[in-house]
mmCIF file of C-alpha atoms and ligand atoms in Angstrom:
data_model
loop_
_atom_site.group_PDB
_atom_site.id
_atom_site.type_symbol
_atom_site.label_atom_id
_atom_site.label_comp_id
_atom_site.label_asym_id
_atom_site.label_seq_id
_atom_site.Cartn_x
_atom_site.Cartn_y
_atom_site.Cartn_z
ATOM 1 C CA UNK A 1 11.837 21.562 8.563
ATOM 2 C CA UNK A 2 9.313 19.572 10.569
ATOM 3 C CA UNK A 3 10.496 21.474 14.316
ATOM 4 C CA UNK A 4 10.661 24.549 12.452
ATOM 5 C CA UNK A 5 7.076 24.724 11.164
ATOM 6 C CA UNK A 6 5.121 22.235 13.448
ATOM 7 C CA UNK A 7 3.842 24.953 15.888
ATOM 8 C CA UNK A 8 3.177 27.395 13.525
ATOM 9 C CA UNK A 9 1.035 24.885 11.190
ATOM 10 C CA UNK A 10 -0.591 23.811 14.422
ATOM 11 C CA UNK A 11 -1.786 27.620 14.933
ATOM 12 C CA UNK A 12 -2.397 28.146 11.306
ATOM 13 C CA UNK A 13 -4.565 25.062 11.304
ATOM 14 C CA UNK A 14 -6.718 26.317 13.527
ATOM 15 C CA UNK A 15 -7.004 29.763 12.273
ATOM 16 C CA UNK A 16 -7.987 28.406 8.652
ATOM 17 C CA UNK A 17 -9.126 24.934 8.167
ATOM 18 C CA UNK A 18 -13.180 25.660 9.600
ATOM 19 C CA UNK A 19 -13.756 28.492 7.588
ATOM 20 C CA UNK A 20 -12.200 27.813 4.143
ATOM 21 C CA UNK A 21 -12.749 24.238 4.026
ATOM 22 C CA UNK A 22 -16.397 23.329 3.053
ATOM 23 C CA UNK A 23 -17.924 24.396 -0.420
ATOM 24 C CA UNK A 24 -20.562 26.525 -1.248
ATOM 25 C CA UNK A 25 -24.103 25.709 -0.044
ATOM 26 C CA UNK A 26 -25.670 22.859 -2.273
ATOM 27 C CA UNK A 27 -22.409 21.655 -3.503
ATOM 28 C CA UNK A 28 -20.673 18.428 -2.419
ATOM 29 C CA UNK A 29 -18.050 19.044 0.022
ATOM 30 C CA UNK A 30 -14.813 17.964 -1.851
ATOM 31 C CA UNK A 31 -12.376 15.472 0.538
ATOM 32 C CA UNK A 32 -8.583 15.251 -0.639
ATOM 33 C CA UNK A 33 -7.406 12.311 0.180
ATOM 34 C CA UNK A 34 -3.439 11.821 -0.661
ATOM 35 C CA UNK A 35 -1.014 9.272 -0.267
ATOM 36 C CA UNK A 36 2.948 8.312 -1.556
ATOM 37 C CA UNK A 37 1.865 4.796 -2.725
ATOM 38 C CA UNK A 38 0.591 2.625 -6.274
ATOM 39 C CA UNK A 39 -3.389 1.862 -6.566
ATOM 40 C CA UNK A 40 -2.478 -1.487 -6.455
ATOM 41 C CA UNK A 41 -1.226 -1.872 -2.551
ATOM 42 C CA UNK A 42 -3.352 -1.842 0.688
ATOM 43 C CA UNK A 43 -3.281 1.566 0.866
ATOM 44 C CA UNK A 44 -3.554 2.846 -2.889
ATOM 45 C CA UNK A 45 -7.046 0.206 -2.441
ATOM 46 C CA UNK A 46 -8.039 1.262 0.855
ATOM 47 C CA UNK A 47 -8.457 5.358 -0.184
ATOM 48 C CA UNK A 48 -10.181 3.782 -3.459
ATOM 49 C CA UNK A 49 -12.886 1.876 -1.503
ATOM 50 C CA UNK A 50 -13.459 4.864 0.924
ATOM 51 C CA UNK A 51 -14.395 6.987 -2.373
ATOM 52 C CA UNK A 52 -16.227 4.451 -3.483
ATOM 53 C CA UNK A 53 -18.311 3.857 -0.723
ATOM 54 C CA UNK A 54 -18.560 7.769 0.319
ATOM 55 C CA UNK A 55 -19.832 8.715 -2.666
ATOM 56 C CA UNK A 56 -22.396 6.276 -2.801
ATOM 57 C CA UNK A 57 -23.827 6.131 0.330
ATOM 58 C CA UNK A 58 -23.419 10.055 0.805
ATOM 59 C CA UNK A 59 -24.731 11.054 -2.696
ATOM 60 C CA UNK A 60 -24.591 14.555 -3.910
ATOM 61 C CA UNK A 61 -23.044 15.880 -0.178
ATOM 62 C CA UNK A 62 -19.118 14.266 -0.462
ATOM 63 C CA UNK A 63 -16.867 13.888 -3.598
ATOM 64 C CA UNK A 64 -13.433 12.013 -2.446
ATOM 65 C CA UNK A 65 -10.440 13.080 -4.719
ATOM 66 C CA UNK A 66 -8.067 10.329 -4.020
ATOM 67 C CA UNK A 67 -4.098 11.143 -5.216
ATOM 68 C CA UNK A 68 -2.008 8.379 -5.115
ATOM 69 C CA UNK A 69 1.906 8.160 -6.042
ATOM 70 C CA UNK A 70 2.733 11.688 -4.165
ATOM 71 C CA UNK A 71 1.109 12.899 -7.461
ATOM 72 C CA UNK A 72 -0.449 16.066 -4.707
ATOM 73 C CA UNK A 73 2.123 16.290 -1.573
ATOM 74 C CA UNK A 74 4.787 13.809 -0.831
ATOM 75 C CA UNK A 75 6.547 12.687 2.273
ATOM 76 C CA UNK A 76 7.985 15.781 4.422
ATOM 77 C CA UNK A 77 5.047 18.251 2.852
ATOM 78 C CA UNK A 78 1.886 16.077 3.626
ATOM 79 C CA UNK A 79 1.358 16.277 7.134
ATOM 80 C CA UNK A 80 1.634 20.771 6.838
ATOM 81 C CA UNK A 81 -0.743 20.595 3.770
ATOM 82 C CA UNK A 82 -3.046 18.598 6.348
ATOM 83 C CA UNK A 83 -2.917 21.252 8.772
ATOM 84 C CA UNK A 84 -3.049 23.578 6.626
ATOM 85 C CA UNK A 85 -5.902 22.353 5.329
ATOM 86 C CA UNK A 86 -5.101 21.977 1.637
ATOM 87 C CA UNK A 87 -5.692 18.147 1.491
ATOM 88 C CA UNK A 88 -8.015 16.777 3.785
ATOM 89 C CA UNK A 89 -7.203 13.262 4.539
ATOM 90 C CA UNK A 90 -3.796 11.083 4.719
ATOM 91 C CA UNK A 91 -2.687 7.705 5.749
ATOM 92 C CA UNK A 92 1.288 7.974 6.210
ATOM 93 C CA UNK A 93 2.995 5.391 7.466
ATOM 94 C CA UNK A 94 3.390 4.487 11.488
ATOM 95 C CA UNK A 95 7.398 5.725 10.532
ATOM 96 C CA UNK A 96 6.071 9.223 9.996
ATOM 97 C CA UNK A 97 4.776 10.715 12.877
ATOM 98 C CA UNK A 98 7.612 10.895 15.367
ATOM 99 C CA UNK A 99 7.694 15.485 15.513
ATOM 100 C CA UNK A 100 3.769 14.999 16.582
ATOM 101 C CA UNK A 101 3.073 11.921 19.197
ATOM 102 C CA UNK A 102 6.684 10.049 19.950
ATOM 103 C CA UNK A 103 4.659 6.979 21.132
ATOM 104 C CA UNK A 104 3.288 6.359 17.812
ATOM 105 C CA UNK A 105 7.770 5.545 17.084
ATOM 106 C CA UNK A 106 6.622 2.171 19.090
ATOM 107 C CA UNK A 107 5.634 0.489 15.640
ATOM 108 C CA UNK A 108 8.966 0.714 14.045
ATOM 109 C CA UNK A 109 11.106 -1.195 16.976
ATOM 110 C CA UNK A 110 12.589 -3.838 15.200
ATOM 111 C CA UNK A 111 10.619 -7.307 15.679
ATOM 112 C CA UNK A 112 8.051 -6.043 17.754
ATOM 113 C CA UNK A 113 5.119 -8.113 16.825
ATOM 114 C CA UNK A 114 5.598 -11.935 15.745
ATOM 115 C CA UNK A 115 3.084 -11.335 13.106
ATOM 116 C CA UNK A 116 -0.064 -9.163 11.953
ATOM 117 C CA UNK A 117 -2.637 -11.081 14.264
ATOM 118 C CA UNK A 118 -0.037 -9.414 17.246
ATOM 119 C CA UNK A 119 -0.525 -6.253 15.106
ATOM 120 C CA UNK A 120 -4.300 -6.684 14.931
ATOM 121 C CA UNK A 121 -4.591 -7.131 18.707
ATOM 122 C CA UNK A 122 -2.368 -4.120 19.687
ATOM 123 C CA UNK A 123 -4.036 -1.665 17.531
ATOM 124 C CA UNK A 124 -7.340 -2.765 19.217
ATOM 125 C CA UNK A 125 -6.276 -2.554 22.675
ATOM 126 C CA UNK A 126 -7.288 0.562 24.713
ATOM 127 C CA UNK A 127 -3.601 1.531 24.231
ATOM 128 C CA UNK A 128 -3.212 1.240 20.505
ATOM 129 C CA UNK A 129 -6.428 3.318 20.385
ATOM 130 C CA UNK A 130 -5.191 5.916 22.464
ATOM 131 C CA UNK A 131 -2.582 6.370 20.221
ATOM 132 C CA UNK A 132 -5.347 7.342 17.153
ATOM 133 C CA UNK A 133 -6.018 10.181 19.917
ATOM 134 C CA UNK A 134 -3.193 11.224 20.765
ATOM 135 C CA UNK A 135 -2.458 14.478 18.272
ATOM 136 C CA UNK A 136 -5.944 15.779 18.798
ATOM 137 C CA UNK A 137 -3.958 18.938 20.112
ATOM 138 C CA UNK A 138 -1.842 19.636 17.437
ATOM 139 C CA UNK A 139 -4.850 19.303 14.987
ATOM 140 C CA UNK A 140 -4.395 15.774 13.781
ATOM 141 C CA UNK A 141 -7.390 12.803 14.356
ATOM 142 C CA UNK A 142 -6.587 9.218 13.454
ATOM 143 C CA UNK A 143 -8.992 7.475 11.659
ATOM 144 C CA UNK A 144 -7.934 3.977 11.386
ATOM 145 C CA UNK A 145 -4.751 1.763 10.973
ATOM 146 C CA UNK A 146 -4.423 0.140 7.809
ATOM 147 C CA UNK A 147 -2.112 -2.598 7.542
ATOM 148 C CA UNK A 148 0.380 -3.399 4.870
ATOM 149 C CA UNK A 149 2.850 -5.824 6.301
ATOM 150 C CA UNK A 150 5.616 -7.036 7.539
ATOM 151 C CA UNK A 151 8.797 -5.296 5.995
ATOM 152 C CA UNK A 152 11.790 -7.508 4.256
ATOM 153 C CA UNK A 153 15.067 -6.206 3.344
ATOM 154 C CA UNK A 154 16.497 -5.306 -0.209
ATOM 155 C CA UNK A 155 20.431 -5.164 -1.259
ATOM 156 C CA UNK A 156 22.658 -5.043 -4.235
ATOM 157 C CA UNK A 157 24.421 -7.920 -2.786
ATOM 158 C CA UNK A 158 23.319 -11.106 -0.731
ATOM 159 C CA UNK A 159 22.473 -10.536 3.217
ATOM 160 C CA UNK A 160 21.977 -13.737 5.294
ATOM 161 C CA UNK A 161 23.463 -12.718 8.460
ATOM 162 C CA UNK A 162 23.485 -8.946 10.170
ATOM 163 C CA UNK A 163 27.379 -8.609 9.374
ATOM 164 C CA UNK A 164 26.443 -8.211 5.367
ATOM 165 C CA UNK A 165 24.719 -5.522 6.117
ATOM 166 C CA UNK A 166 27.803 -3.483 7.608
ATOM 167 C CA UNK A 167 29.372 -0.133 5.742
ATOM 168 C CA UNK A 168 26.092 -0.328 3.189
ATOM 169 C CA UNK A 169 23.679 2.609 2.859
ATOM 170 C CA UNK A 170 20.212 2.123 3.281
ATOM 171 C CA UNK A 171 17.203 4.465 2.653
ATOM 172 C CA UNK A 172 15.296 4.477 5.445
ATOM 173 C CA UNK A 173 11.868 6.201 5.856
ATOM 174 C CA UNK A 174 11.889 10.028 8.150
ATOM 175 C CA UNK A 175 12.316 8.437 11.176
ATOM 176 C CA UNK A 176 15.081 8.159 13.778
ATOM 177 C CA UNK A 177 13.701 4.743 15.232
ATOM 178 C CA UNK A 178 15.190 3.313 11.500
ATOM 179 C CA UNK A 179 17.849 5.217 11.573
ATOM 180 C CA UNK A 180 19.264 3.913 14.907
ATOM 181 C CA UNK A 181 18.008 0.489 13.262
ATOM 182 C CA UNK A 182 20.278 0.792 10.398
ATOM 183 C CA UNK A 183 23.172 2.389 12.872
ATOM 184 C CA UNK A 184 22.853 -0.365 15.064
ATOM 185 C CA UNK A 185 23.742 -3.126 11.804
ATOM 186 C CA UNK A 186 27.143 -0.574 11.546
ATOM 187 C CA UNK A 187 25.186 0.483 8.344
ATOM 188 C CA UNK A 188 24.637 4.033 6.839
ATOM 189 C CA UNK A 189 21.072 4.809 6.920
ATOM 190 C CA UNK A 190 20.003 7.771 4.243
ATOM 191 C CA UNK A 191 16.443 9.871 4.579
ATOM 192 C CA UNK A 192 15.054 9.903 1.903
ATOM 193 C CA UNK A 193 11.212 10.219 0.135
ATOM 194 C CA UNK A 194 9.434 7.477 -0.952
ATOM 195 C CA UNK A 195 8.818 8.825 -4.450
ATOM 196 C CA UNK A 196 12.861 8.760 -4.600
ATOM 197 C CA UNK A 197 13.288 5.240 -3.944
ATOM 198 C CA UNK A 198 14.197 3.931 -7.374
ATOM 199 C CA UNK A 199 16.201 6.103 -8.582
ATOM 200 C CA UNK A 200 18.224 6.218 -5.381
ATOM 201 C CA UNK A 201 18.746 2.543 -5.683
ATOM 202 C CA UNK A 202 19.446 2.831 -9.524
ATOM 203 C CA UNK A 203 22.176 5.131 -8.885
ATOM 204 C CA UNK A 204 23.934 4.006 -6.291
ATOM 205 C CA UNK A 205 23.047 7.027 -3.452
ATOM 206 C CA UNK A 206 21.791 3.705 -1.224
ATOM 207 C CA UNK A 207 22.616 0.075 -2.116
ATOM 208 C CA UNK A 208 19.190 -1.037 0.133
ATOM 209 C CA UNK A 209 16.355 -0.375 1.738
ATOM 210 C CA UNK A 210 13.411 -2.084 3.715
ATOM 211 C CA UNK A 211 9.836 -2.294 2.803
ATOM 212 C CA UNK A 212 7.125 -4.689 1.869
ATOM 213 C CA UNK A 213 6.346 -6.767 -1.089
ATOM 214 C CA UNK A 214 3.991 -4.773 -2.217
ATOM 215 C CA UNK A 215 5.534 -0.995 -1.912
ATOM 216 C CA UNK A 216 8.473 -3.105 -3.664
ATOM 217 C CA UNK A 217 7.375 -4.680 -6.694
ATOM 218 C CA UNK A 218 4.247 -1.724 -7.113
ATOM 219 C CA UNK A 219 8.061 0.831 -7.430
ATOM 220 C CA UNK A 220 9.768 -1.676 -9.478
ATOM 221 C CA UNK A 221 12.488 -1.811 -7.120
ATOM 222 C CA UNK A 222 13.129 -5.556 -7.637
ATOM 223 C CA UNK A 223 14.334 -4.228 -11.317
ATOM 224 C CA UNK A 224 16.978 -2.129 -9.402
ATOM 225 C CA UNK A 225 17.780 -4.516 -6.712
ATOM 226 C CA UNK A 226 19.295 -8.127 -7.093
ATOM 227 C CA UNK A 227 18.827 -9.268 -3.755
ATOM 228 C CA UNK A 228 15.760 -9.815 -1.067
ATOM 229 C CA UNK A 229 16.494 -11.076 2.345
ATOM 230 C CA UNK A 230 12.361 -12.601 3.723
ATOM 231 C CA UNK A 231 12.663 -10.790 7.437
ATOM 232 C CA UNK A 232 9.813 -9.853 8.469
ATOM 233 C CA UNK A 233 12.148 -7.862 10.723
ATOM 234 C CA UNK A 234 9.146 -4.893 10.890
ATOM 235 C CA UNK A 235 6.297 -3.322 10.073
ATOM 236 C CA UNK A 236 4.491 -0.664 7.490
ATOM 237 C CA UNK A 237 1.160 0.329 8.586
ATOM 238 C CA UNK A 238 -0.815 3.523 7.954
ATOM 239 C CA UNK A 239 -2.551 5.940 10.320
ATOM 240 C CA UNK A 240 -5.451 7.660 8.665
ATOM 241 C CA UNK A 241 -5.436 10.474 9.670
ATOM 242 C CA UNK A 242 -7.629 14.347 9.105
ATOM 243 C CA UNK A 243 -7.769 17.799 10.100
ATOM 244 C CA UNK A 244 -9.384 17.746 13.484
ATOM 245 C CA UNK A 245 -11.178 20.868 12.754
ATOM 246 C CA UNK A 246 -12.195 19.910 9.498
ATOM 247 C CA UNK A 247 -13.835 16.762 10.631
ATOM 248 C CA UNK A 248 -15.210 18.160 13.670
ATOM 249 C CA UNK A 249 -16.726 20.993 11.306
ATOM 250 C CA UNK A 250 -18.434 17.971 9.013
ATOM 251 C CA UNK A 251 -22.555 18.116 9.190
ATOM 252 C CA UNK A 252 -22.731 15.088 11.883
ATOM 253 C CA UNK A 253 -25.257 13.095 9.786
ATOM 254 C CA UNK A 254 -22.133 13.187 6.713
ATOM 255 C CA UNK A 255 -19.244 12.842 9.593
ATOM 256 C CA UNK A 256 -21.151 9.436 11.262
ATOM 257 C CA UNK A 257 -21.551 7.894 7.757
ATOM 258 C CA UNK A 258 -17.933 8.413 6.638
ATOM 259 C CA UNK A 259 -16.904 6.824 10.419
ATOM 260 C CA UNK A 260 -18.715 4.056 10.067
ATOM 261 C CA UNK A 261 -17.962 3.296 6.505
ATOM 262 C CA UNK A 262 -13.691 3.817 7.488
ATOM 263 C CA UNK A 263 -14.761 1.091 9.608
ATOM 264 C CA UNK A 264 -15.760 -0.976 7.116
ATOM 265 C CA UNK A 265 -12.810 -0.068 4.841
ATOM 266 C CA UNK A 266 -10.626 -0.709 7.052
ATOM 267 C CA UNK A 267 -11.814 -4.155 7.704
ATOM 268 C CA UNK A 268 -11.423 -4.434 3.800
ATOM 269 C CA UNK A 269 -8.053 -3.176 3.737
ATOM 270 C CA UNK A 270 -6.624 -5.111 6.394
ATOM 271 C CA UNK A 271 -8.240 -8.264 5.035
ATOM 272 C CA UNK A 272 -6.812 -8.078 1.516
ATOM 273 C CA UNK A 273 -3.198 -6.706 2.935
ATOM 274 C CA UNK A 274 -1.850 -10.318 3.101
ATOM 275 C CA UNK A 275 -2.829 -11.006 -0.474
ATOM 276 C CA UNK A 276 -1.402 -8.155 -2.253
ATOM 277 C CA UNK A 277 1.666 -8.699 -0.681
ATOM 278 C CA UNK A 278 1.961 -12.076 -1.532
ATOM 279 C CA UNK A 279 0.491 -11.452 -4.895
ATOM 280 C CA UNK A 280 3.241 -8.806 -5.131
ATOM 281 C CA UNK A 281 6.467 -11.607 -3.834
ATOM 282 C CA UNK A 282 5.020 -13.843 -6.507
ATOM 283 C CA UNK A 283 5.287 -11.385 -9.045
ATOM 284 C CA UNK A 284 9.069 -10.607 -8.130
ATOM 285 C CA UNK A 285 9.866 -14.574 -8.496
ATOM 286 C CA UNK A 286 8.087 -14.641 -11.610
ATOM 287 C CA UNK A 287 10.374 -11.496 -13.081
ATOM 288 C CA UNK A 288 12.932 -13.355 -12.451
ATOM 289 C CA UNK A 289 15.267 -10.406 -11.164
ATOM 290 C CA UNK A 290 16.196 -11.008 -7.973
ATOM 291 C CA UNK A 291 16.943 -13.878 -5.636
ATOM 292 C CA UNK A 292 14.879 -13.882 -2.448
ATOM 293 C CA UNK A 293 16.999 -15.180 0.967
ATOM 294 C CA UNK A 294 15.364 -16.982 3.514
ATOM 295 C CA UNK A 295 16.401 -16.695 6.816
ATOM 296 C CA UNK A 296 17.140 -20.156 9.133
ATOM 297 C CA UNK A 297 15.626 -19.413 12.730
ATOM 298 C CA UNK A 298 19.104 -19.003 13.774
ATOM 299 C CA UNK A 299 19.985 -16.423 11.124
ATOM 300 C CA UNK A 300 16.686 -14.528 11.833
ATOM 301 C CA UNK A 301 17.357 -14.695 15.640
ATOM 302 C CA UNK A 302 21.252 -13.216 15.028
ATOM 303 C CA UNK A 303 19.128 -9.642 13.312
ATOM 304 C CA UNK A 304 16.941 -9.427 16.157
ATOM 305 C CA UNK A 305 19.715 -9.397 18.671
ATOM 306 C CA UNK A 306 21.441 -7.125 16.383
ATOM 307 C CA UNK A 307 18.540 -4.955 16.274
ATOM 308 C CA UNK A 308 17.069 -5.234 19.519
ATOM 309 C CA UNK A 309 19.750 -2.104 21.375
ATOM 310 C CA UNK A 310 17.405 0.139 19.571
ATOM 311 C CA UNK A 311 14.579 -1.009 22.011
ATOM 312 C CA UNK A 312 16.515 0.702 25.021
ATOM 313 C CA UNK A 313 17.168 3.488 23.002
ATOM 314 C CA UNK A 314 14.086 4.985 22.494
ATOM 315 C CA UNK A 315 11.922 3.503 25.867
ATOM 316 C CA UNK A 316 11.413 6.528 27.180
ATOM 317 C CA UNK A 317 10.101 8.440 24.529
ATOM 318 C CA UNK A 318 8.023 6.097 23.587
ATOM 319 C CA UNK A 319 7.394 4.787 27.332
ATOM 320 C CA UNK A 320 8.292 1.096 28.837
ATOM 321 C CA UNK A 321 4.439 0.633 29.563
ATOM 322 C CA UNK A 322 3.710 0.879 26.410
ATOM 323 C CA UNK A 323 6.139 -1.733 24.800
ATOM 324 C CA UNK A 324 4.919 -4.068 27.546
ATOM 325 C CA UNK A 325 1.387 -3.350 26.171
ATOM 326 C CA UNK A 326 2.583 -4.116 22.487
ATOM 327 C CA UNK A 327 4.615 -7.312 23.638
ATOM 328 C CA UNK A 328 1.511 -8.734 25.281
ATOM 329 C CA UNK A 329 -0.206 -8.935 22.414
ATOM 330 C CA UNK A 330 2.539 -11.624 21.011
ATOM 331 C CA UNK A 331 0.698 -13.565 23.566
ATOM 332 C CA UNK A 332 -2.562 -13.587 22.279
HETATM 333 C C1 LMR B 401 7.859 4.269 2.656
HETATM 334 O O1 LMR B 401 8.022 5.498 2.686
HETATM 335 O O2 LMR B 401 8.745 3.453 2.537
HETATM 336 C C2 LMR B 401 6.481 3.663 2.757
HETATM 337 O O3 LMR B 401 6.108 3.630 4.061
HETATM 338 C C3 LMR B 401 5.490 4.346 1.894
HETATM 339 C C4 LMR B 401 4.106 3.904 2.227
HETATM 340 O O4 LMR B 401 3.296 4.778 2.470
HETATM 341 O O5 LMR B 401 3.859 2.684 2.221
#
């Protein structure tokens, strides 16, 4: 569905998002902001804070409509809504955005960065920024990155080394970097939305999946899942992301404030992602549930080398430069 509509939303974007966009004169201009995710994650907080700070330092001239859980578009209809103009502002995950900038698939490789400081560096480097840029042409500005975390793995029976992961399904997230991941295990990766997580898992369509404490215990999928396997194995960030024209057609005065206070969100965001997460693994233990596996170094090293083929696989699209660019920022 995405290569069907893609060019036509990029057209239709441009043709409709200045005009019908902005209220009436005198009233506030009205920002949709919608995500898949609970309040209580980075992200649910993150587009809770931007409200609250938009509205108060912009009073009268923005009202922020934040809708979390995919309670106004879900994964597969968020990004054409955007260009379409009929929510303003998103923050899908880094697994989302392979049909507009391939690059951005550099996030999911599997053990990329050795932890979120890595993350932190890359995503300031010229070429992490550059990637915020980089679907200006089809109508899309990033904003930000917001950071979750690292991801950890989820089963209905125990995984310590790569080979218990064979002939299971696991839902992956809308993007063929995690589907090769999953292939690559000699496991059966399964699309699937993010609002139909749970019930996926309860009935048996996937036996696992891969996400972060948070997005877990916020879904309740440690109710549906017996088994946790601490990875680390790779990441869920955000882009936020708008309607180019729509924030290009902001009064400049109202589009400076909101930049400079998504700076200071994100600053928020990133700094309290660590804590919800482990706030979140806590709560798991304390339900009582599931068992959580932790990896020896030599059990942890035995994934990467069964997930590292997927590297070659997709260093072209995503370009050899670029990896190097990520890699060096394991260094510091
Ligand atoms: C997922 O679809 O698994 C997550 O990336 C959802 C999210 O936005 O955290």
């Amino acid at each position: 569905m995405f290569k069907l509509t893609a060019k036509a939303l990029l057209c239709a974007a441009f043709l409709t998002a200045g005009a019908s966009l902005y209220a009436a004169e005198g009233q506030p201009i009205v920002i949709k902001f919608a995500h898949v995710v609970a309040e209580h994650t980075p992200k649910g907080q993150g587009a809770l804070i931007f409200k609250k700070l938009a509205e108060e330092r912009l009073p009268g001239k923005v009202k922020v409509e934040v809708y979390p859980n995919s309670s106004l578009f879900g994964d597969g209809k968020e990004m054409e809504a955007l260009l379409l103009g009929d929510v303003h502002m998103l923050a899908p995950s880094l697994a989302k955005f392979e049909h507009y900038a391939k690059p951005i698939q550099i996030f999911d490789l599997p053990f990329l960065f050795d932890n979120m400081e890595a993350v932190d560096r890359f995503q300031a480097s010229a070429e992490g920024k550059a990637l915020l840029a980089s679907m200006e042409g089809k109508g899309i500005t990033g904003l930000a990155y917001w950071h979750n975390g690292l991801k950890q793995l989820s089963s209905n029976k125990p995984m310590h080394e790569p080979k218990d992961a064979r002939g299971m399904k696991f839902r992956v997230q809308a993007s063929a970097v995690l589907d090769e991941q999953f292939k690559a295990l000699r496991a059966a990766p399964r699309k699937m939305s993010f609002a139909e997580v749970y019930q996926g898992l309860q009935t048996g369509v996937v036996n696992g999946t891969e996400n972060t404490w948070s997005n877990y215990y916020s879904q309740k999928v440690h109710e549906v899942q017996p088994y946790f396997t601490a990875s680390d194995h790779g990441l869920i960030d955000y882009m936020v992301i708008t309607n180019t024209k729509f924030w290009k057609g902001l009064p400049d005065d109202v589009r400076a404030e909101l930049e400079s206070i998504m700076v200071e969100v994100t600053a928020e965001v990133n700094r309290q992602a660590d804590d919800l997460n482990k706030e979140a693994r806590a709560a798991i233990v304390k339900a009582g549930t599931s068992e959580i596996i932790e990896l020896t170094p030599e059990q942890r090293e035995q994934w990467r080398e069964a997930m590292r083929p997927v590297w070659k696989k997709f260093e072209k699209d995503i370009g050899a430069e670029l990896i190097q660019a990520a890699e060096a920022a394991n260094r510091g």
